[in-house]
Amino acid sequence: MTVTESAQKPEAPANEEQPVVYKSNLEDFEREADVRLPFLLSYREVKLLGIAGVGFFLDAYDLFIINPVATMLQYRLYGGNELPANLEGFVKAGANIGSVIGQFAFGYSADYFGRKAVYGKELMLIIFATIGSICDPTGAISPSGSLIWLGVWRIILGIGIGGDYPMSASVATDRANLRRRGTLLSYIFANQGWGSFVGSLATIIVLLCYKHTMEVDGHTSKVDGVWRILVGLSLIPAFGTLYQRLTLPESTRYAEAQKAAQRVQDEESIEQLKKKANADPGVSEKTKHSSDEEGSGTQTPTVETATAESQSVKAAKELAHAKKGHFKEFFAYFSEWRHLKVLLGTCVCWFLLDIAFYGVNLNQNVVLQQMGFDGSEGTPWNRLFKIGIGNLIITALGFVPGYYATILTIEKLGRKWIQIQGFLMAALFLGILAGKFYTLNTPSFIVCFAFLQFFFNFGANTTTYCYPAEVFPTRFRASAHGMSAACGKAGAIISALAFNSLTKSIGTPAVLWIFVGCCIFGAAFTLLLPEVRDRDPDVVYEQELRERERARH
């Protein structure tokens, strides 16, 4: 069973000047939305959450799991020595590089071809790349060849993961009730926290299963099986939701947006014909004659022919007509400063956030070292197990609670307030870590880092995902979301590639001070964004089109 559409346009109002209002055709759902708290989901919303949320679960799971996998490959390929720096960076940054491609490509495709035509293809790509990764022939080719193999497949994996950002955001927003739209998006994004948590828990469990083999029997090379199992486990939720994604129907809100786009294009075409007719009297007579024929044709078989035409053919023509001007409309929309500044705000805020967020989380070995869980001592199995425990502590303390603080408060506090305070509080705790990096004792360091993670997630890490999905109209939502997300991943790539070299040259505290600056600038750029709580961007866009039409006349 697929998720039922929840965004259907009502009958046209008598007063044509009234903006279009989108209501759900699920009357029971609407009544529930009026009485239930925003964070209490209905069955349909839970089902949509399961379908859309798996992409973010896999995103976080993959980003987390590559750190312990890289450590395991040290023992499998290099006898416990460190991986070559360039190849390690390639493997770790591969998914983020692919994400930028996927976010741009799938974002534009979702607006151009429709959600139904594209949704599910990104998950197929993730499955294909995961299978390719676990087929890495570590014993048959050179160690560097094995790392290159894994890095290439991770780029492909990243394309699929990146594509999930605009796809799931658009699919969820198109179906969300306005009063609980931000909550639903936050629930979907919170799967990142569970992906990291499950990844750390799975690492511990699989290592425990291999303890006798690696510790007692001394077969350290068997760690090759550990990392393949950990990577392969992500196939379970991927296959579990693939059918649901491929069979999800097109949202009514998207279909209505396409029809509205066609009406705008038709009006512009008529306007151009009138101008041409005024300039050329011959064309004027021809146009008038044609209009007279059309008028008299109301009593002729022409109407019968039109009514006999199948609805599916009509819909296909409307969609093709709307597609023609999509690229032109996209640039016309964002050529206005009031829209461009919002896109600039979503892109820059996400970019600055990911520099700090991924700079810390892709290099957790520095944090684990300060906490005493870096696995620098003991047997290979003990080292890997200790790293797993450290990651589990970090995830449980900061990641998951922060997401759910956002879920519980986003409809009350608003996106803008949460994002600004999240940036500023993250800057505060990053500043404490930077200033006291070498003097904080272990408990203080853990508490400070947990608060940092909490305010990343009860803040900009969640709202930068929600904002593009809520502030832009359906017609351009996926494209704008994909552009914003791609800017974020660009920040993650810069941070991942520059962190180690900067740390060696200027020291970790100085790098943390750079992250402090990113968070402060992120709070400043948030001021470009409007508050989107209870705001329907399609109604706003409809009003703008009417204003433009009046100005033209």
PDB file of N, CA, C and O in Angstrom, residues 401-457:
ATOM      1  N   PRO A 401      19.605  13.136  21.178  1.00  0.00           N
ATOM      2  CA  PRO A 401      18.794  14.104  21.937  1.00  0.00           C
ATOM      3  C   PRO A 401      18.592  15.434  21.222  1.00  0.00           C
ATOM      4  O   PRO A 401      17.509  16.029  21.296  1.00  0.00           O
ATOM      5  N   GLY A 402      19.606  15.917  20.520  1.00  0.00           N
ATOM      6  CA  GLY A 402      19.485  17.200  19.828  1.00  0.00           C
ATOM      7  C   GLY A 402      18.419  17.184  18.755  1.00  0.00           C
ATOM      8  O   GLY A 402      17.641  18.145  18.610  1.00  0.00           O
ATOM      9  N   TYR A 403      18.352  16.107  17.985  1.00  0.00           N
ATOM     10  CA  TYR A 403      17.339  16.006  16.938  1.00  0.00           C
ATOM     11  C   TYR A 403      15.930  16.075  17.535  1.00  0.00           C
ATOM     12  O   TYR A 403      15.042  16.739  16.998  1.00  0.00           O
ATOM     13  N   TYR A 404      15.714  15.358  18.638  1.00  0.00           N
ATOM     14  CA  TYR A 404      14.372  15.288  19.199  1.00  0.00           C
ATOM     15  C   TYR A 404      13.993  16.555  19.960  1.00  0.00           C
ATOM     16  O   TYR A 404      12.797  16.849  20.103  1.00  0.00           O
ATOM     17  N   ALA A 405      14.963  17.317  20.412  1.00  0.00           N
ATOM     18  CA  ALA A 405      14.644  18.637  20.956  1.00  0.00           C
ATOM     19  C   ALA A 405      14.073  19.537  19.857  1.00  0.00           C
ATOM     20  O   ALA A 405      13.131  20.309  20.094  1.00  0.00           O
ATOM     21  N   THR A 406      14.620  19.415  18.660  1.00  0.00           N
ATOM     22  CA  THR A 406      14.091  20.176  17.523  1.00  0.00           C
ATOM     23  C   THR A 406      12.682  19.720  17.166  1.00  0.00           C
ATOM     24  O   THR A 406      11.784  20.536  16.934  1.00  0.00           O
ATOM     25  N   ILE A 407      12.471  18.412  17.125  1.00  0.00           N
ATOM     26  CA  ILE A 407      11.156  17.865  16.789  1.00  0.00           C
ATOM     27  C   ILE A 407      10.082  18.395  17.734  1.00  0.00           C
ATOM     28  O   ILE A 407       8.986  18.780  17.314  1.00  0.00           O
ATOM     29  N   LEU A 408      10.389  18.452  19.010  1.00  0.00           N
ATOM     30  CA  LEU A 408       9.401  18.843  20.016  1.00  0.00           C
ATOM     31  C   LEU A 408       9.106  20.341  20.015  1.00  0.00           C
ATOM     32  O   LEU A 408       8.043  20.764  20.481  1.00  0.00           O
ATOM     33  N   THR A 409      10.016  21.141  19.484  1.00  0.00           N
ATOM     34  CA  THR A 409       9.865  22.600  19.626  1.00  0.00           C
ATOM     35  C   THR A 409       9.775  23.369  18.316  1.00  0.00           C
ATOM     36  O   THR A 409       9.494  24.565  18.337  1.00  0.00           O
ATOM     37  N   ILE A 410       9.977  22.732  17.174  1.00  0.00           N
ATOM     38  CA  ILE A 410      10.125  23.485  15.928  1.00  0.00           C
ATOM     39  C   ILE A 410       8.857  24.254  15.548  1.00  0.00           C
ATOM     40  O   ILE A 410       8.925  25.365  15.033  1.00  0.00           O
ATOM     41  N   GLU A 411       7.686  23.684  15.828  1.00  0.00           N
ATOM     42  CA  GLU A 411       6.449  24.375  15.479  1.00  0.00           C
ATOM     43  C   GLU A 411       6.109  25.472  16.490  1.00  0.00           C
ATOM     44  O   GLU A 411       5.263  26.326  16.218  1.00  0.00           O
ATOM     45  N   LYS A 412       6.742  25.443  17.635  1.00  0.00           N
ATOM     46  CA  LYS A 412       6.508  26.462  18.657  1.00  0.00           C
ATOM     47  C   LYS A 412       7.521  27.601  18.554  1.00  0.00           C
ATOM     48  O   LYS A 412       7.163  28.778  18.575  1.00  0.00           O
ATOM     49  N   LEU A 413       8.804  27.247  18.446  1.00  0.00           N
ATOM     50  CA  LEU A 413       9.861  28.253  18.424  1.00  0.00           C
ATOM     51  C   LEU A 413      10.107  28.827  17.034  1.00  0.00           C
ATOM     52  O   LEU A 413      10.578  29.955  16.894  1.00  0.00           O
ATOM     53  N   GLY A 414       9.829  28.044  16.010  1.00  0.00           N
ATOM     54  CA  GLY A 414      10.096  28.496  14.644  1.00  0.00           C
ATOM     55  C   GLY A 414      11.488  28.106  14.185  1.00  0.00           C
ATOM     56  O   GLY A 414      12.395  27.861  14.983  1.00  0.00           O
ATOM     57  N   ARG A 415      11.666  28.056  12.875  1.00  0.00           N
ATOM     58  CA  ARG A 415      12.945  27.597  12.294  1.00  0.00           C
ATOM     59  C   ARG A 415      14.051  28.625  12.494  1.00  0.00           C
ATOM     60  O   ARG A 415      15.193  28.273  12.792  1.00  0.00           O
ATOM     61  N   LYS A 416      13.706  29.886  12.319  1.00  0.00           N
ATOM     62  CA  LYS A 416      14.721  30.932  12.351  1.00  0.00           C
ATOM     63  C   LYS A 416      15.359  31.042  13.738  1.00  0.00           C
ATOM     64  O   LYS A 416      16.586  31.121  13.872  1.00  0.00           O
ATOM     65  N   TRP A 417      14.536  31.021  14.777  1.00  0.00           N
ATOM     66  CA  TRP A 417      15.049  31.142  16.143  1.00  0.00           C
ATOM     67  C   TRP A 417      15.938  29.947  16.480  1.00  0.00           C
ATOM     68  O   TRP A 417      17.028  30.108  17.049  1.00  0.00           O
ATOM     69  N   ILE A 418      15.485  28.748  16.122  1.00  0.00           N
ATOM     70  CA  ILE A 418      16.267  27.540  16.424  1.00  0.00           C
ATOM     71  C   ILE A 418      17.600  27.578  15.700  1.00  0.00           C
ATOM     72  O   ILE A 418      18.641  27.221  16.266  1.00  0.00           O
ATOM     73  N   GLN A 419      17.597  28.023  14.442  1.00  0.00           N
ATOM     74  CA  GLN A 419      18.844  28.041  13.681  1.00  0.00           C
ATOM     75  C   GLN A 419      19.838  29.048  14.245  1.00  0.00           C
ATOM     76  O   GLN A 419      21.035  28.737  14.396  1.00  0.00           O
ATOM     77  N   ILE A 420      19.376  30.242  14.585  1.00  0.00           N
ATOM     78  CA  ILE A 420      20.288  31.271  15.109  1.00  0.00           C
ATOM     79  C   ILE A 420      20.865  30.845  16.456  1.00  0.00           C
ATOM     80  O   ILE A 420      22.078  30.911  16.681  1.00  0.00           O
ATOM     81  N   GLN A 421      20.004  30.390  17.382  1.00  0.00           N
ATOM     82  CA  GLN A 421      20.522  29.992  18.695  1.00  0.00           C
ATOM     83  C   GLN A 421      21.415  28.762  18.584  1.00  0.00           C
ATOM     84  O   GLN A 421      22.391  28.620  19.325  1.00  0.00           O
ATOM     85  N   GLY A 422      21.118  27.862  17.623  1.00  0.00           N
ATOM     86  CA  GLY A 422      21.964  26.690  17.431  1.00  0.00           C
ATOM     87  C   GLY A 422      23.356  27.069  16.965  1.00  0.00           C
ATOM     88  O   GLY A 422      24.358  26.544  17.456  1.00  0.00           O
ATOM     89  N   PHE A 423      23.418  27.985  16.005  1.00  0.00           N
ATOM     90  CA  PHE A 423      24.722  28.470  15.540  1.00  0.00           C
ATOM     91  C   PHE A 423      25.512  29.127  16.679  1.00  0.00           C
ATOM     92  O   PHE A 423      26.710  28.862  16.865  1.00  0.00           O
ATOM     93  N   LEU A 424      24.843  29.988  17.443  1.00  0.00           N
ATOM     94  CA  LEU A 424      25.545  30.735  18.498  1.00  0.00           C
ATOM     95  C   LEU A 424      25.989  29.829  19.642  1.00  0.00           C
ATOM     96  O   LEU A 424      27.101  29.976  20.176  1.00  0.00           O
ATOM     97  N   MET A 425      25.144  28.872  20.025  1.00  0.00           N
ATOM     98  CA  MET A 425      25.527  27.958  21.107  1.00  0.00           C
ATOM     99  C   MET A 425      26.639  27.010  20.661  1.00  0.00           C
ATOM    100  O   MET A 425      27.543  26.684  21.441  1.00  0.00           O
ATOM    101  N   ALA A 426      26.589  26.569  19.399  1.00  0.00           N
ATOM    102  CA  ALA A 426      27.685  25.743  18.872  1.00  0.00           C
ATOM    103  C   ALA A 426      28.990  26.533  18.866  1.00  0.00           C
ATOM    104  O   ALA A 426      30.063  26.000  19.207  1.00  0.00           O
ATOM    105  N   ALA A 427      28.918  27.829  18.506  1.00  0.00           N
ATOM    106  CA  ALA A 427      30.110  28.677  18.538  1.00  0.00           C
ATOM    107  C   ALA A 427      30.656  28.792  19.957  1.00  0.00           C
ATOM    108  O   ALA A 427      31.880  28.774  20.170  1.00  0.00           O
ATOM    109  N   LEU A 428      29.755  28.891  20.935  1.00  0.00           N
ATOM    110  CA  LEU A 428      30.181  28.995  22.337  1.00  0.00           C
ATOM    111  C   LEU A 428      30.963  27.759  22.767  1.00  0.00           C
ATOM    112  O   LEU A 428      32.075  27.876  23.318  1.00  0.00           O
ATOM    113  N   PHE A 429      30.417  26.572  22.512  1.00  0.00           N
ATOM    114  CA  PHE A 429      31.079  25.349  22.971  1.00  0.00           C
ATOM    115  C   PHE A 429      32.325  25.018  22.134  1.00  0.00           C
ATOM    116  O   PHE A 429      33.287  24.440  22.657  1.00  0.00           O
ATOM    117  N   LEU A 430      32.315  25.389  20.869  1.00  0.00           N
ATOM    118  CA  LEU A 430      33.540  25.248  20.081  1.00  0.00           C
ATOM    119  C   LEU A 430      34.627  26.166  20.628  1.00  0.00           C
ATOM    120  O   LEU A 430      35.809  25.800  20.678  1.00  0.00           O
ATOM    121  N   GLY A 431      34.228  27.373  21.053  1.00  0.00           N
ATOM    122  CA  GLY A 431      35.187  28.305  21.646  1.00  0.00           C
ATOM    123  C   GLY A 431      35.774  27.777  22.940  1.00  0.00           C
ATOM    124  O   GLY A 431      36.971  27.933  23.200  1.00  0.00           O
ATOM    125  N   ILE A 432      34.940  27.116  23.760  1.00  0.00           N
ATOM    126  CA  ILE A 432      35.442  26.522  25.008  1.00  0.00           C
ATOM    127  C   ILE A 432      36.445  25.419  24.697  1.00  0.00           C
ATOM    128  O   ILE A 432      37.526  25.338  25.308  1.00  0.00           O
ATOM    129  N   LEU A 433      36.090  24.562  23.724  1.00  0.00           N
ATOM    130  CA  LEU A 433      37.008  23.483  23.344  1.00  0.00           C
ATOM    131  C   LEU A 433      38.314  24.032  22.780  1.00  0.00           C
ATOM    132  O   LEU A 433      39.395  23.500  23.055  1.00  0.00           O
ATOM    133  N   ALA A 434      38.214  25.096  21.981  1.00  0.00           N
ATOM    134  CA  ALA A 434      39.415  25.684  21.382  1.00  0.00           C
ATOM    135  C   ALA A 434      40.300  26.333  22.433  1.00  0.00           C
ATOM    136  O   ALA A 434      41.526  26.170  22.418  1.00  0.00           O
ATOM    137  N   GLY A 435      39.670  27.057  23.368  1.00  0.00           N
ATOM    138  CA  GLY A 435      40.460  27.768  24.371  1.00  0.00           C
ATOM    139  C   GLY A 435      41.044  26.872  25.441  1.00  0.00           C
ATOM    140  O   GLY A 435      42.111  27.166  25.999  1.00  0.00           O
ATOM    141  N   LYS A 436      40.349  25.764  25.744  1.00  0.00           N
ATOM    142  CA  LYS A 436      40.783  24.871  26.828  1.00  0.00           C
ATOM    143  C   LYS A 436      41.125  23.472  26.311  1.00  0.00           C
ATOM    144  O   LYS A 436      41.023  22.487  27.049  1.00  0.00           O
ATOM    145  N   PHE A 437      41.544  23.385  25.054  1.00  0.00           N
ATOM    146  CA  PHE A 437      41.709  22.072  24.419  1.00  0.00           C
ATOM    147  C   PHE A 437      42.692  21.175  25.172  1.00  0.00           C
ATOM    148  O   PHE A 437      42.459  19.968  25.304  1.00  0.00           O
ATOM    149  N   TYR A 438      43.770  21.744  25.655  1.00  0.00           N
ATOM    150  CA  TYR A 438      44.802  20.926  26.304  1.00  0.00           C
ATOM    151  C   TYR A 438      44.667  20.893  27.831  1.00  0.00           C
ATOM    152  O   TYR A 438      45.424  20.197  28.501  1.00  0.00           O
ATOM    153  N   THR A 439      43.731  21.657  28.383  1.00  0.00           N
ATOM    154  CA  THR A 439      43.619  21.725  29.845  1.00  0.00           C
ATOM    155  C   THR A 439      42.340  21.109  30.393  1.00  0.00           C
ATOM    156  O   THR A 439      42.260  20.832  31.592  1.00  0.00           O
ATOM    157  N   LEU A 440      41.334  20.874  29.555  1.00  0.00           N
ATOM    158  CA  LEU A 440      40.105  20.241  30.040  1.00  0.00           C
ATOM    159  C   LEU A 440      40.370  18.789  30.416  1.00  0.00           C
ATOM    160  O   LEU A 440      41.024  18.052  29.668  1.00  0.00           O
ATOM    161  N   ASN A 441      39.857  18.364  31.589  1.00  0.00           N
ATOM    162  CA  ASN A 441      39.966  16.948  31.936  1.00  0.00           C
ATOM    163  C   ASN A 441      38.939  16.141  31.144  1.00  0.00           C
ATOM    164  O   ASN A 441      38.048  16.711  30.496  1.00  0.00           O
ATOM    165  N   THR A 442      39.047  14.829  31.180  1.00  0.00           N
ATOM    166  CA  THR A 442      38.216  13.976  30.325  1.00  0.00           C
ATOM    167  C   THR A 442      36.721  14.168  30.546  1.00  0.00           C
ATOM    168  O   THR A 442      35.964  14.352  29.579  1.00  0.00           O
ATOM    169  N   PRO A 443      36.201  14.151  31.813  1.00  0.00           N
ATOM    170  CA  PRO A 443      34.757  14.361  31.992  1.00  0.00           C
ATOM    171  C   PRO A 443      34.288  15.714  31.446  1.00  0.00           C
ATOM    172  O   PRO A 443      33.226  15.799  30.812  1.00  0.00           O
ATOM    173  N   SER A 444      35.070  16.772  31.678  1.00  0.00           N
ATOM    174  CA  SER A 444      34.681  18.099  31.191  1.00  0.00           C
ATOM    175  C   SER A 444      34.666  18.139  29.670  1.00  0.00           C
ATOM    176  O   SER A 444      33.790  18.755  29.052  1.00  0.00           O
ATOM    177  N   PHE A 445      35.659  17.485  29.064  1.00  0.00           N
ATOM    178  CA  PHE A 445      35.733  17.455  27.604  1.00  0.00           C
ATOM    179  C   PHE A 445      34.511  16.729  27.030  1.00  0.00           C
ATOM    180  O   PHE A 445      33.903  17.192  26.058  1.00  0.00           O
ATOM    181  N   ILE A 446      34.145  15.595  27.638  1.00  0.00           N
ATOM    182  CA  ILE A 446      32.993  14.826  27.155  1.00  0.00           C
ATOM    183  C   ILE A 446      31.711  15.641  27.269  1.00  0.00           C
ATOM    184  O   ILE A 446      30.889  15.681  26.347  1.00  0.00           O
ATOM    185  N   VAL A 447      31.521  16.311  28.399  1.00  0.00           N
ATOM    186  CA  VAL A 447      30.316  17.122  28.613  1.00  0.00           C
ATOM    187  C   VAL A 447      30.260  18.264  27.599  1.00  0.00           C
ATOM    188  O   VAL A 447      29.210  18.520  26.988  1.00  0.00           O
ATOM    189  N   CYS A 448      31.369  18.942  27.407  1.00  0.00           N
ATOM    190  CA  CYS A 448      31.404  20.068  26.474  1.00  0.00           C
ATOM    191  C   CYS A 448      31.140  19.600  25.044  1.00  0.00           C
ATOM    192  O   CYS A 448      30.372  20.233  24.298  1.00  0.00           O
ATOM    193  N   PHE A 449      31.747  18.468  24.662  1.00  0.00           N
ATOM    194  CA  PHE A 449      31.541  17.958  23.307  1.00  0.00           C
ATOM    195  C   PHE A 449      30.101  17.491  23.123  1.00  0.00           C
ATOM    196  O   PHE A 449      29.523  17.660  22.045  1.00  0.00           O
ATOM    197  N   ALA A 450      29.496  16.901  24.159  1.00  0.00           N
ATOM    198  CA  ALA A 450      28.098  16.467  24.070  1.00  0.00           C
ATOM    199  C   ALA A 450      27.168  17.658  23.862  1.00  0.00           C
ATOM    200  O   ALA A 450      26.228  17.600  23.054  1.00  0.00           O
ATOM    201  N   PHE A 451      27.426  18.770  24.569  1.00  0.00           N
ATOM    202  CA  PHE A 451      26.619  19.973  24.374  1.00  0.00           C
ATOM    203  C   PHE A 451      26.809  20.541  22.965  1.00  0.00           C
ATOM    204  O   PHE A 451      25.864  21.049  22.358  1.00  0.00           O
ATOM    205  N   LEU A 452      28.032  20.462  22.466  1.00  0.00           N
ATOM    206  CA  LEU A 452      28.296  20.929  21.103  1.00  0.00           C
ATOM    207  C   LEU A 452      27.447  20.147  20.104  1.00  0.00           C
ATOM    208  O   LEU A 452      26.784  20.732  19.241  1.00  0.00           O
ATOM    209  N   GLN A 453      27.460  18.809  20.221  1.00  0.00           N
ATOM    210  CA  GLN A 453      26.670  17.981  19.317  1.00  0.00           C
ATOM    211  C   GLN A 453      25.179  18.239  19.488  1.00  0.00           C
ATOM    212  O   GLN A 453      24.410  18.236  18.516  1.00  0.00           O
ATOM    213  N   PHE A 454      24.760  18.458  20.738  1.00  0.00           N
ATOM    214  CA  PHE A 454      23.350  18.732  21.005  1.00  0.00           C
ATOM    215  C   PHE A 454      22.887  19.985  20.266  1.00  0.00           C
ATOM    216  O   PHE A 454      21.842  19.986  19.611  1.00  0.00           O
ATOM    217  N   PHE A 455      23.664  21.067  20.335  1.00  0.00           N
ATOM    218  CA  PHE A 455      23.246  22.319  19.716  1.00  0.00           C
ATOM    219  C   PHE A 455      23.519  22.355  18.211  1.00  0.00           C
ATOM    220  O   PHE A 455      22.955  23.199  17.511  1.00  0.00           O
ATOM    221  N   PHE A 456      24.366  21.465  17.706  1.00  0.00           N
ATOM    222  CA  PHE A 456      24.433  21.297  16.260  1.00  0.00           C
ATOM    223  C   PHE A 456      23.084  20.781  15.747  1.00  0.00           C
ATOM    224  O   PHE A 456      22.561  21.244  14.734  1.00  0.00           O
ATOM    225  N   ASN A 457      22.531  19.793  16.461  1.00  0.00           N
ATOM    226  CA  ASN A 457      21.322  19.121  15.999  1.00  0.00           C
ATOM    227  C   ASN A 457      20.042  19.795  16.481  1.00  0.00           C
ATOM    228  O   ASN A 457      19.015  19.728  15.804  1.00  0.00           O
TER     229      ASN A 457
END
